[in-house]
XYZ file of C-alpha atoms in Angstrom:
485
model
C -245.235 -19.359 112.633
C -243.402 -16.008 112.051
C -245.033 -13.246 110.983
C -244.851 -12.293 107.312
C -243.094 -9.307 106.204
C -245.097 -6.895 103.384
C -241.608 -6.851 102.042
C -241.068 -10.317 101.382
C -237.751 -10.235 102.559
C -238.098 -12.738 105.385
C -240.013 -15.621 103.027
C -237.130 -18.024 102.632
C -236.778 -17.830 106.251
C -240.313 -18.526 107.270
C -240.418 -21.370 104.564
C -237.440 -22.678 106.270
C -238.788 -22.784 109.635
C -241.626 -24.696 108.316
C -238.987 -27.902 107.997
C -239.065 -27.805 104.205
C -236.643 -29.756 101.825
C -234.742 -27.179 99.392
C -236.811 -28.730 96.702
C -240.085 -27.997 98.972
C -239.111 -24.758 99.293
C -238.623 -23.696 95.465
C -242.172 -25.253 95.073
C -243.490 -23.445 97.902
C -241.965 -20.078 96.587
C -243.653 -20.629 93.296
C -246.808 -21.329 94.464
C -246.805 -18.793 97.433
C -246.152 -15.833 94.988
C -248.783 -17.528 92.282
C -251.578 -17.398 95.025
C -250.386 -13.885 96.193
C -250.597 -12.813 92.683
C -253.947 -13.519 92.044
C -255.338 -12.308 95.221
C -253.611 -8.775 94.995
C -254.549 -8.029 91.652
C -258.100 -8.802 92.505
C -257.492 -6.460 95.695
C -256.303 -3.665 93.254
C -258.292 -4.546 90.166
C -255.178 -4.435 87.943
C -251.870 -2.738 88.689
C -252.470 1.014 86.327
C -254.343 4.009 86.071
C -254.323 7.357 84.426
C -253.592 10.146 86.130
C -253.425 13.612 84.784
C -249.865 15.384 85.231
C -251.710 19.034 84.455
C -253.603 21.091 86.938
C -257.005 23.139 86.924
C -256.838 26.274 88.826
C -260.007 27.284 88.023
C -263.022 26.770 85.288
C -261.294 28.435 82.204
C -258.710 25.763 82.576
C -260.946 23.404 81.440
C -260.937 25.705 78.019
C -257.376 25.772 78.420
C -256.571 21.540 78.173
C -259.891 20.629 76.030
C -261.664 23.411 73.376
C -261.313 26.276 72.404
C -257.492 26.390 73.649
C -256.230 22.581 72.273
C -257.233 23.731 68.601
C -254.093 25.802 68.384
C -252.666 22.119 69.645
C -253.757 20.315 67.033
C -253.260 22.632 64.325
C -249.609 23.299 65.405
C -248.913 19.409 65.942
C -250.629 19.222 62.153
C -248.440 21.888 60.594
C -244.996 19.674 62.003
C -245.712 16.085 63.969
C -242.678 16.493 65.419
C -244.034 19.118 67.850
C -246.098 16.424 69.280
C -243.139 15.154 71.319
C -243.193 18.421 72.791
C -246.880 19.615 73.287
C -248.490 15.944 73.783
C -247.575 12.985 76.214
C -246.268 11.215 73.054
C -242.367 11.379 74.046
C -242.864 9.199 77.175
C -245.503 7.055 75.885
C -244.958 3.434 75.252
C -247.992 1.251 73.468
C -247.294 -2.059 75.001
C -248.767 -4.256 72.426
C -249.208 -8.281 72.434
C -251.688 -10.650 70.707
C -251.446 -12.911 74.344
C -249.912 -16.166 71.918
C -247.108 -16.919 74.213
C -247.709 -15.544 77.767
C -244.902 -16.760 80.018
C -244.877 -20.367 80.080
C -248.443 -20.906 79.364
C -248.880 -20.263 76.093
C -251.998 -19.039 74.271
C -253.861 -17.195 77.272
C -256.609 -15.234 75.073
C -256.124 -11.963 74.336
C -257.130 -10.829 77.416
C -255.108 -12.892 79.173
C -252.173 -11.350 78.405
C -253.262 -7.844 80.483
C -251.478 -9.002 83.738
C -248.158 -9.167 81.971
C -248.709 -5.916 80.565
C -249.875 -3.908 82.210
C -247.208 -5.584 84.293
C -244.622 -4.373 81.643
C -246.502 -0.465 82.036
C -245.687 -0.716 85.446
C -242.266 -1.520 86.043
C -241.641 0.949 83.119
C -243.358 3.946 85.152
C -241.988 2.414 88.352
C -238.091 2.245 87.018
C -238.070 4.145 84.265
C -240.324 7.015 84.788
C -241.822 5.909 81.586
C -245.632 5.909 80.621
C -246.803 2.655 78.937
C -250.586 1.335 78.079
C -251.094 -2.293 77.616
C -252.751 -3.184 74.513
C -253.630 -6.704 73.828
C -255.479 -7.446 70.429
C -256.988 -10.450 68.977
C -254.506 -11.178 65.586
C -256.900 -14.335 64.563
C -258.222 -13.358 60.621
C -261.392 -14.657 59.154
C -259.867 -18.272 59.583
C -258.892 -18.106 63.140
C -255.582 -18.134 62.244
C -253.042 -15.843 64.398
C -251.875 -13.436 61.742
C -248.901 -11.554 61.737
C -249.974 -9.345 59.118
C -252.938 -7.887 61.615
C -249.856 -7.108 64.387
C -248.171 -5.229 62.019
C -251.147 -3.089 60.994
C -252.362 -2.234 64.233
C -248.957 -0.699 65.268
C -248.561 0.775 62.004
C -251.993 2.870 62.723
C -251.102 3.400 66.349
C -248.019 5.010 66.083
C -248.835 8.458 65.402
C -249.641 8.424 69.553
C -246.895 6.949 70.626
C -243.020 7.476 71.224
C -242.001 3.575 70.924
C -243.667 0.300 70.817
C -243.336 -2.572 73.012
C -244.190 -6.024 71.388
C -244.745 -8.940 74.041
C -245.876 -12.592 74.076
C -246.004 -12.892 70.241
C -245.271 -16.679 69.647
C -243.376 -17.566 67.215
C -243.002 -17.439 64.010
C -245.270 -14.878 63.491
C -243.310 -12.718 66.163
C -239.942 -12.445 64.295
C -241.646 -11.318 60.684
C -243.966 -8.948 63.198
C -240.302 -7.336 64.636
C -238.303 -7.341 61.567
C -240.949 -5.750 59.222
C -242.051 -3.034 62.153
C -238.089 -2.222 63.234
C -237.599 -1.026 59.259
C -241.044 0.142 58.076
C -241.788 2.372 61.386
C -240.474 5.794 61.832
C -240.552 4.670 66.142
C -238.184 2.407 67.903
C -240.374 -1.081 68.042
C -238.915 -3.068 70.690
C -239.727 -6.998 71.593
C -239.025 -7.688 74.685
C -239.299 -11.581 75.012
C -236.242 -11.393 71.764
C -234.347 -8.651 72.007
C -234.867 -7.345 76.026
C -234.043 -11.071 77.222
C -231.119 -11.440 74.703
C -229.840 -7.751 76.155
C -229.812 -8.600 79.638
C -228.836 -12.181 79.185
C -225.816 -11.078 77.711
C -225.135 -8.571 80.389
C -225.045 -11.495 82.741
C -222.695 -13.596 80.564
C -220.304 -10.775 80.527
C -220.033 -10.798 84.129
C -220.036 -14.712 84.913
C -217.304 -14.594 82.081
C -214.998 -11.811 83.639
C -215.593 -14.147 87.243
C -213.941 -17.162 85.675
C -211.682 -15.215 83.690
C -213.028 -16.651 79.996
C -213.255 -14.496 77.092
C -216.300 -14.962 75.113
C -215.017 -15.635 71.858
C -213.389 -18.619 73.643
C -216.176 -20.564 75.385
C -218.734 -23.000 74.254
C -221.970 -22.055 74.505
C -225.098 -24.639 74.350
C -228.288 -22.748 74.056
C -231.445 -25.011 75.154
C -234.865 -23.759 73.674
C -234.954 -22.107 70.352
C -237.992 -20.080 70.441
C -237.828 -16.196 70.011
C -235.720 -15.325 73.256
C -233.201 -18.117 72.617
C -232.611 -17.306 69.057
C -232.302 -13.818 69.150
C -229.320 -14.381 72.028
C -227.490 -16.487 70.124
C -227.330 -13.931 67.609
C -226.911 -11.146 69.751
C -223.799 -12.931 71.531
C -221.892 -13.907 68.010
C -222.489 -9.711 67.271
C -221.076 -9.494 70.729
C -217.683 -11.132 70.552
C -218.891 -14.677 70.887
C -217.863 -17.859 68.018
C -220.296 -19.163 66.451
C -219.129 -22.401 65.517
C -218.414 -23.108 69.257
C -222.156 -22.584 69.582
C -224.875 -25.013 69.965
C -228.408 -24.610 69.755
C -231.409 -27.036 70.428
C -234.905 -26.968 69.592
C -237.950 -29.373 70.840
C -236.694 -31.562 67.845
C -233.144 -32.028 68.195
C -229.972 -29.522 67.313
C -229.752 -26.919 65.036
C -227.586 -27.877 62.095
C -227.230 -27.653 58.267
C -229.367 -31.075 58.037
C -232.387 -29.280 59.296
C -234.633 -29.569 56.477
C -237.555 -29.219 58.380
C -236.556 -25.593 59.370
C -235.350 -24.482 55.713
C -238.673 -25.725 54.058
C -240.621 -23.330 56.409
C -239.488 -19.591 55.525
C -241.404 -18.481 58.539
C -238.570 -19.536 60.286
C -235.439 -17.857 59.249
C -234.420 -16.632 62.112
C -233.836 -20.582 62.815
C -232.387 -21.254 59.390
C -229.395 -18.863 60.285
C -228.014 -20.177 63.071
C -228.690 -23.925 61.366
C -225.935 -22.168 59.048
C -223.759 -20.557 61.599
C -223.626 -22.767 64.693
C -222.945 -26.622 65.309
C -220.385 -27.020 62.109
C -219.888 -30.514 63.653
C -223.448 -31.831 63.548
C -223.715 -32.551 67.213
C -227.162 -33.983 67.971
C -227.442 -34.979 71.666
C -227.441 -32.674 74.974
C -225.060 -35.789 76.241
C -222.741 -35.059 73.452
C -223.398 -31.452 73.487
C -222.835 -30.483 77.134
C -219.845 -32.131 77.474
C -217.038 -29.479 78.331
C -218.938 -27.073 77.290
C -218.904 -23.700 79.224
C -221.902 -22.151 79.232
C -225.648 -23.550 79.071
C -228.418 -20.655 78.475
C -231.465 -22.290 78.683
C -234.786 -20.972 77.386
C -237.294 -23.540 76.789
C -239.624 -25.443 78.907
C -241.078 -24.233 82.371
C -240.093 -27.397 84.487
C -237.618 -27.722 87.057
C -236.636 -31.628 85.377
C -236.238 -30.276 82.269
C -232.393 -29.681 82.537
C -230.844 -33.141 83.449
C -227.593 -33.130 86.584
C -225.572 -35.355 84.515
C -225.539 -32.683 81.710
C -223.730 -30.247 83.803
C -221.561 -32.725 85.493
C -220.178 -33.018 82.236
C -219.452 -29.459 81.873
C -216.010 -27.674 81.612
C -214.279 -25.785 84.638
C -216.079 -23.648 86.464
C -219.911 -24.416 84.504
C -221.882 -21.122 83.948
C -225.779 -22.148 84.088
C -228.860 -19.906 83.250
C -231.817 -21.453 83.489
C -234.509 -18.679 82.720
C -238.186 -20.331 81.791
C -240.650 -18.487 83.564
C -242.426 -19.281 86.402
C -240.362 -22.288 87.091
C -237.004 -22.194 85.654
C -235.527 -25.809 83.674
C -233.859 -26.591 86.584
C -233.814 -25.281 90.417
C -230.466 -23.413 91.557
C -229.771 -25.539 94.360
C -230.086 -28.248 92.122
C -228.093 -26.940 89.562
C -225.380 -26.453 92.053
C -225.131 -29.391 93.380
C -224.046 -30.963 90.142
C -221.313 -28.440 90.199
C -222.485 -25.078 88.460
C -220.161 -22.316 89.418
C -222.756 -19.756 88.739
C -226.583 -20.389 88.067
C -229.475 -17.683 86.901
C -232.558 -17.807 86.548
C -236.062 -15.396 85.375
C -236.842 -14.994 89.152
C -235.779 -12.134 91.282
C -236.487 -14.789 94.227
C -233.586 -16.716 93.119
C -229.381 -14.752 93.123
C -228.881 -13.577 89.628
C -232.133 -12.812 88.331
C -231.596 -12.722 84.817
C -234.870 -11.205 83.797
C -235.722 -8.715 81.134
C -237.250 -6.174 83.405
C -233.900 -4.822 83.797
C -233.309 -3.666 80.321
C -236.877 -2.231 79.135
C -237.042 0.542 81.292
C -233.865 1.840 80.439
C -233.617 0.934 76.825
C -237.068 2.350 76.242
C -236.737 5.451 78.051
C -233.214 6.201 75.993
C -234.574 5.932 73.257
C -237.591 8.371 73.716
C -235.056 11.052 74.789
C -233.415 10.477 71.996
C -236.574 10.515 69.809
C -234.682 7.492 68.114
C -236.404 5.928 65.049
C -235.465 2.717 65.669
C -233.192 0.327 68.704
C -230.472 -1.147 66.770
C -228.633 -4.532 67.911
C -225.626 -2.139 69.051
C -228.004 -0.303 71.381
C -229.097 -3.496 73.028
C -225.064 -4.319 73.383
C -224.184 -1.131 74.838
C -227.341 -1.602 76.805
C -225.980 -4.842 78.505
C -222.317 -3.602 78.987
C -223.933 -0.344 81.038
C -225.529 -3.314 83.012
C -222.290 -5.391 83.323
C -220.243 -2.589 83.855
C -222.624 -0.869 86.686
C -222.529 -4.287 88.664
C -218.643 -4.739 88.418
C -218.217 -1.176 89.900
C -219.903 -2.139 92.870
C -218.922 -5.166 93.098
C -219.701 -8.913 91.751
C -219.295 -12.616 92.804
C -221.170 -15.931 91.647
C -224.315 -15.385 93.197
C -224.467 -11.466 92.469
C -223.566 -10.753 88.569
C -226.362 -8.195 87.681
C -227.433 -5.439 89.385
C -231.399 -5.752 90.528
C -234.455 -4.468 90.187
C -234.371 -2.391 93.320
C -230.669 -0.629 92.367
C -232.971 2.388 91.380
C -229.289 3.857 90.170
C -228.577 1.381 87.360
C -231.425 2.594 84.596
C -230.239 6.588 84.407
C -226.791 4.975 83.100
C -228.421 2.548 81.239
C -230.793 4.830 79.352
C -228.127 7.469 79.246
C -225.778 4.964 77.173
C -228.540 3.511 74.946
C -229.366 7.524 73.964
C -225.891 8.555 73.189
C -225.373 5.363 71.369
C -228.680 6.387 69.283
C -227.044 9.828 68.823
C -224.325 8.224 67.610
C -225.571 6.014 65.017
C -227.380 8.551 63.667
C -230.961 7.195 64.499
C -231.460 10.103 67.301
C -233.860 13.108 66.350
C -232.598 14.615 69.344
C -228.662 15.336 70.149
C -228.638 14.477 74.094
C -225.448 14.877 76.144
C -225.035 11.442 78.491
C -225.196 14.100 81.107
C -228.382 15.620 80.428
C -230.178 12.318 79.344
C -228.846 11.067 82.843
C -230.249 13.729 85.091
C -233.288 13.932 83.078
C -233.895 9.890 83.824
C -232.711 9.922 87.365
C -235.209 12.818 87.871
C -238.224 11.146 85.889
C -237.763 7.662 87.881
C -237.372 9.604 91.872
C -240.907 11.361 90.936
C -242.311 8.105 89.497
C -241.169 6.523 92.965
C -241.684 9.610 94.961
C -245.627 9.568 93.287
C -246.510 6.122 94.266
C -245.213 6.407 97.811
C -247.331 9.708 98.295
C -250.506 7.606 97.121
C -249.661 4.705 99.554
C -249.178 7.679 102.704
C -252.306 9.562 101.583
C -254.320 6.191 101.260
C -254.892 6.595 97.442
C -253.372 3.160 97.389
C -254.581 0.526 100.049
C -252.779 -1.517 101.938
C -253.645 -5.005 101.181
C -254.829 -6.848 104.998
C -251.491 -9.180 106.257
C -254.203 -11.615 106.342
C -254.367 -12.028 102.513
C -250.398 -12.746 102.470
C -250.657 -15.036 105.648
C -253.486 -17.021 103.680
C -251.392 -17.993 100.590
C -248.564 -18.304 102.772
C -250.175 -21.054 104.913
C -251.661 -23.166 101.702
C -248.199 -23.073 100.109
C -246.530 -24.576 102.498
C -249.859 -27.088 103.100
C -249.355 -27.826 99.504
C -246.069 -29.088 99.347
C -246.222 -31.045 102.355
């Protein structure tokens, strides 16, 4: 057996030596980084700290960051809140907020089970944004053990005072879209959910780019949109605000289609966001994925974390040139090779392990961090557009083909542009508190994420961050493969 890499770079290899069928070796992926997972974070306990970014020369210092010296702090920040952008850590602060009701694909983990995802989502916000984030993850149940929106929206209402933006993350639904809609309009931060309105950002970033490779405009194609939970909803919306029809749209829940017969979904006024695109998509009624799929040109799946969930024949059926993302996390709806084999020109997926990882983590960073520059007081739809076209259009300069039509999460170069278009675009809509040239907002990012990156590798050479043993990636490399065979 070959030796591991720490990198990872040299997995599909060693899985291949091992004489593994393509469908072993997705499995084996999966359950290799699942095992790996759970052993590092127990290696690190957790992924975060807090580190201070002042220094102490000396013992008055100490009177200088805590009392006598921070009362003129406080009373300043008092007299005008707004200073508190400049004289706290409140301008690059992010409170990454969940009630744990939808983690990934499994669902209602606890409250504390949701930590690894954020504190997950604090780190690849330091790590590629330069941006600070703490994950808090609350228990919404009321006196009836109900999961209640209501307590979401109160908690970030008293937390934002501290904070530059809000996060929301693995809110399930319904609760989550009254929990966006009400926070976006009565909070004077930007309040951001990531599962909606990060996934619908970057999704459509990759859609722009699979269009422009088989040269279809997107008010042209048909579009079948599998799942219709909080990410799948908000990018159907976000692609008919985009350019895309909505009547060549259709949309499918764990029931059937979304059409104007769904009584089910009108009765319940929890679910709007559901009721409107039963009124704007599928004018025809359409109620099978048979029916549905056929010549359509586009299937965006976002539903159930199973690699049988999306059936071959489906995309057999498809038009010319079949675009295919297939984004449940862990385990996409249906497995690339897979997918291609029943003749998908271009297949995505969640997993950076797959080509064309369609995955939200490259739009928070950015989006976030341009809006704290901008001190914006909210992130509008158009932000999250303009967001995905910096995306498309940063990938098409250097260069895209099927299996490459997003940049990654290593192309350290893509978030300064990103976060320097979402904070002009703030500017310009008037939500900015702060008028930021794309210049300055770009050098300020690029700087913020080489220190963030520049930081961690110092800790890792000065052995402030351990090296976890090979051993430990060896170990779940060896009962992967033993799994699946």
């Amino acid at each position: 057996m070959k030796e591991i890499h720490y990198t990872l770079d040299n997995l599909n290899e060693m899985l291949e030596s091992e004489g593994l069928s393509s469908e072993q070796i997705a499995r084996a992926k999966t359950l290799f980084l699942k095992r790996l997972s759970i052993d590092a974070h127990a290696f690190y306990n957790g992924k975060m700290q807090t580190v201070p970014k002042a220094a102490v020369f000396g013992f008055n210092w100490f009177n200088v960051w805590y009392t006598p010296g921070v009362s003129k702090v406080s009373t300043t920040i008092r007299d005008n809140n707004l200073t508190s952008y400049d004289l706290s850590n409140r301008g690059n602060l992010v409170a990454v907020v969940s009630d744990s009701t939808r983690v990934l694909g499994d669902g209602n983990c606890t409250p504390s089970g949701g930590l690894g995802v954020m504190e997950g989502k604090a780190f690849l916000m330091k790590y590629l944004g330069g941006v600070d984030a703490n994950a808090l993850c609350i228990d919404s149940r009321n006196e009836k053990g109900e999961h209640d929106p209501d307590k979401i929206i109160d908690f970030v209402k008293m937390l934002q005072p501290g904070f530059g933006a809000v996060n929301l993350e693995d809110i399930s639904q319904p609760n989550c879209y009254k929990v966006l809609d009400t926070l976006r309009e009565e909070c004077d931060i930007p309040v951001w959910h990531d599962d909606a309105q990060g996934t619908a950002s970057v999704t459509l970033a990759g859609l722009f780019n699979a269009l422009k490779l088989v040269d279809k405009p997107i008010g042209d194609v048909r579009i079948v949109l599998f799942g219709a939970g909080a990410s799948n909803t908000t990018i159907a919306r976000i692609i008919q605000k985009a350019g895309g029809d909505p009547e060549k749209m259709i949309v499918f829940d764990s029931t059937g289609s979304l059409n104007r017969d769904r009584e089910d979904i009108k009765a319940d006024i929890r679910y709007y966001r559901k009721w409107e695109l039963c009124e704007s998509t599928n004018p025809q009624k359409i109620q099978t994925m048979d029916e549905a799929m056929k010549g359509a040109d586009v299937l965006i799946a976002l539903s159930k974390s199973d690699p049988n969930t999306i059936k071959p024949r489906w995309i057999q059926s498809m038009a010319h040139k079949p675009i295919v993302f297939a984004c449940a996390n862990p385990v996409p709806e249906i497995y690339p090779y897979k997918a291609k084999e029943a003749g998908a020109y271009i297949v995505a997926t969640g997993r950076g392990d797959f080509p064309n990882q369609v995955n939200n983590s490259l739009g928070f960073p950015g989006i976030l961090k341009g809006a704290l520059m901008a001190r914006a007081r909210k992130i509008s739809d158009e932000m999250a557009i303009v967001a995905a076209r910096s995306l498309a259009d940063f990938a098409e300069r250097r260069g895209i083909h099927p299996d490459n039509i997003i940049p990654t999460m290593d192309e350290a170069g893509v978030f300064p542009f990103e976060a320097a278009d979402v904070a002009c675009q703030a500017v310009k809509e008037g939500l900015a508190r702060e008028d930021i040239s794309h210049k300055e907002a770009y050098a300020r990012v690029e700087k913020g994420i080489r220190e963030s990156r520049e930081l961690v590798k110092l800790m890792l050479d000065e052995g402030y961050i351990k090296t976890p043993p090979r051993s430990m990636l060896q170990s779940a490399f060896e009962w992967a493969v033993k799994e699946v065979k």
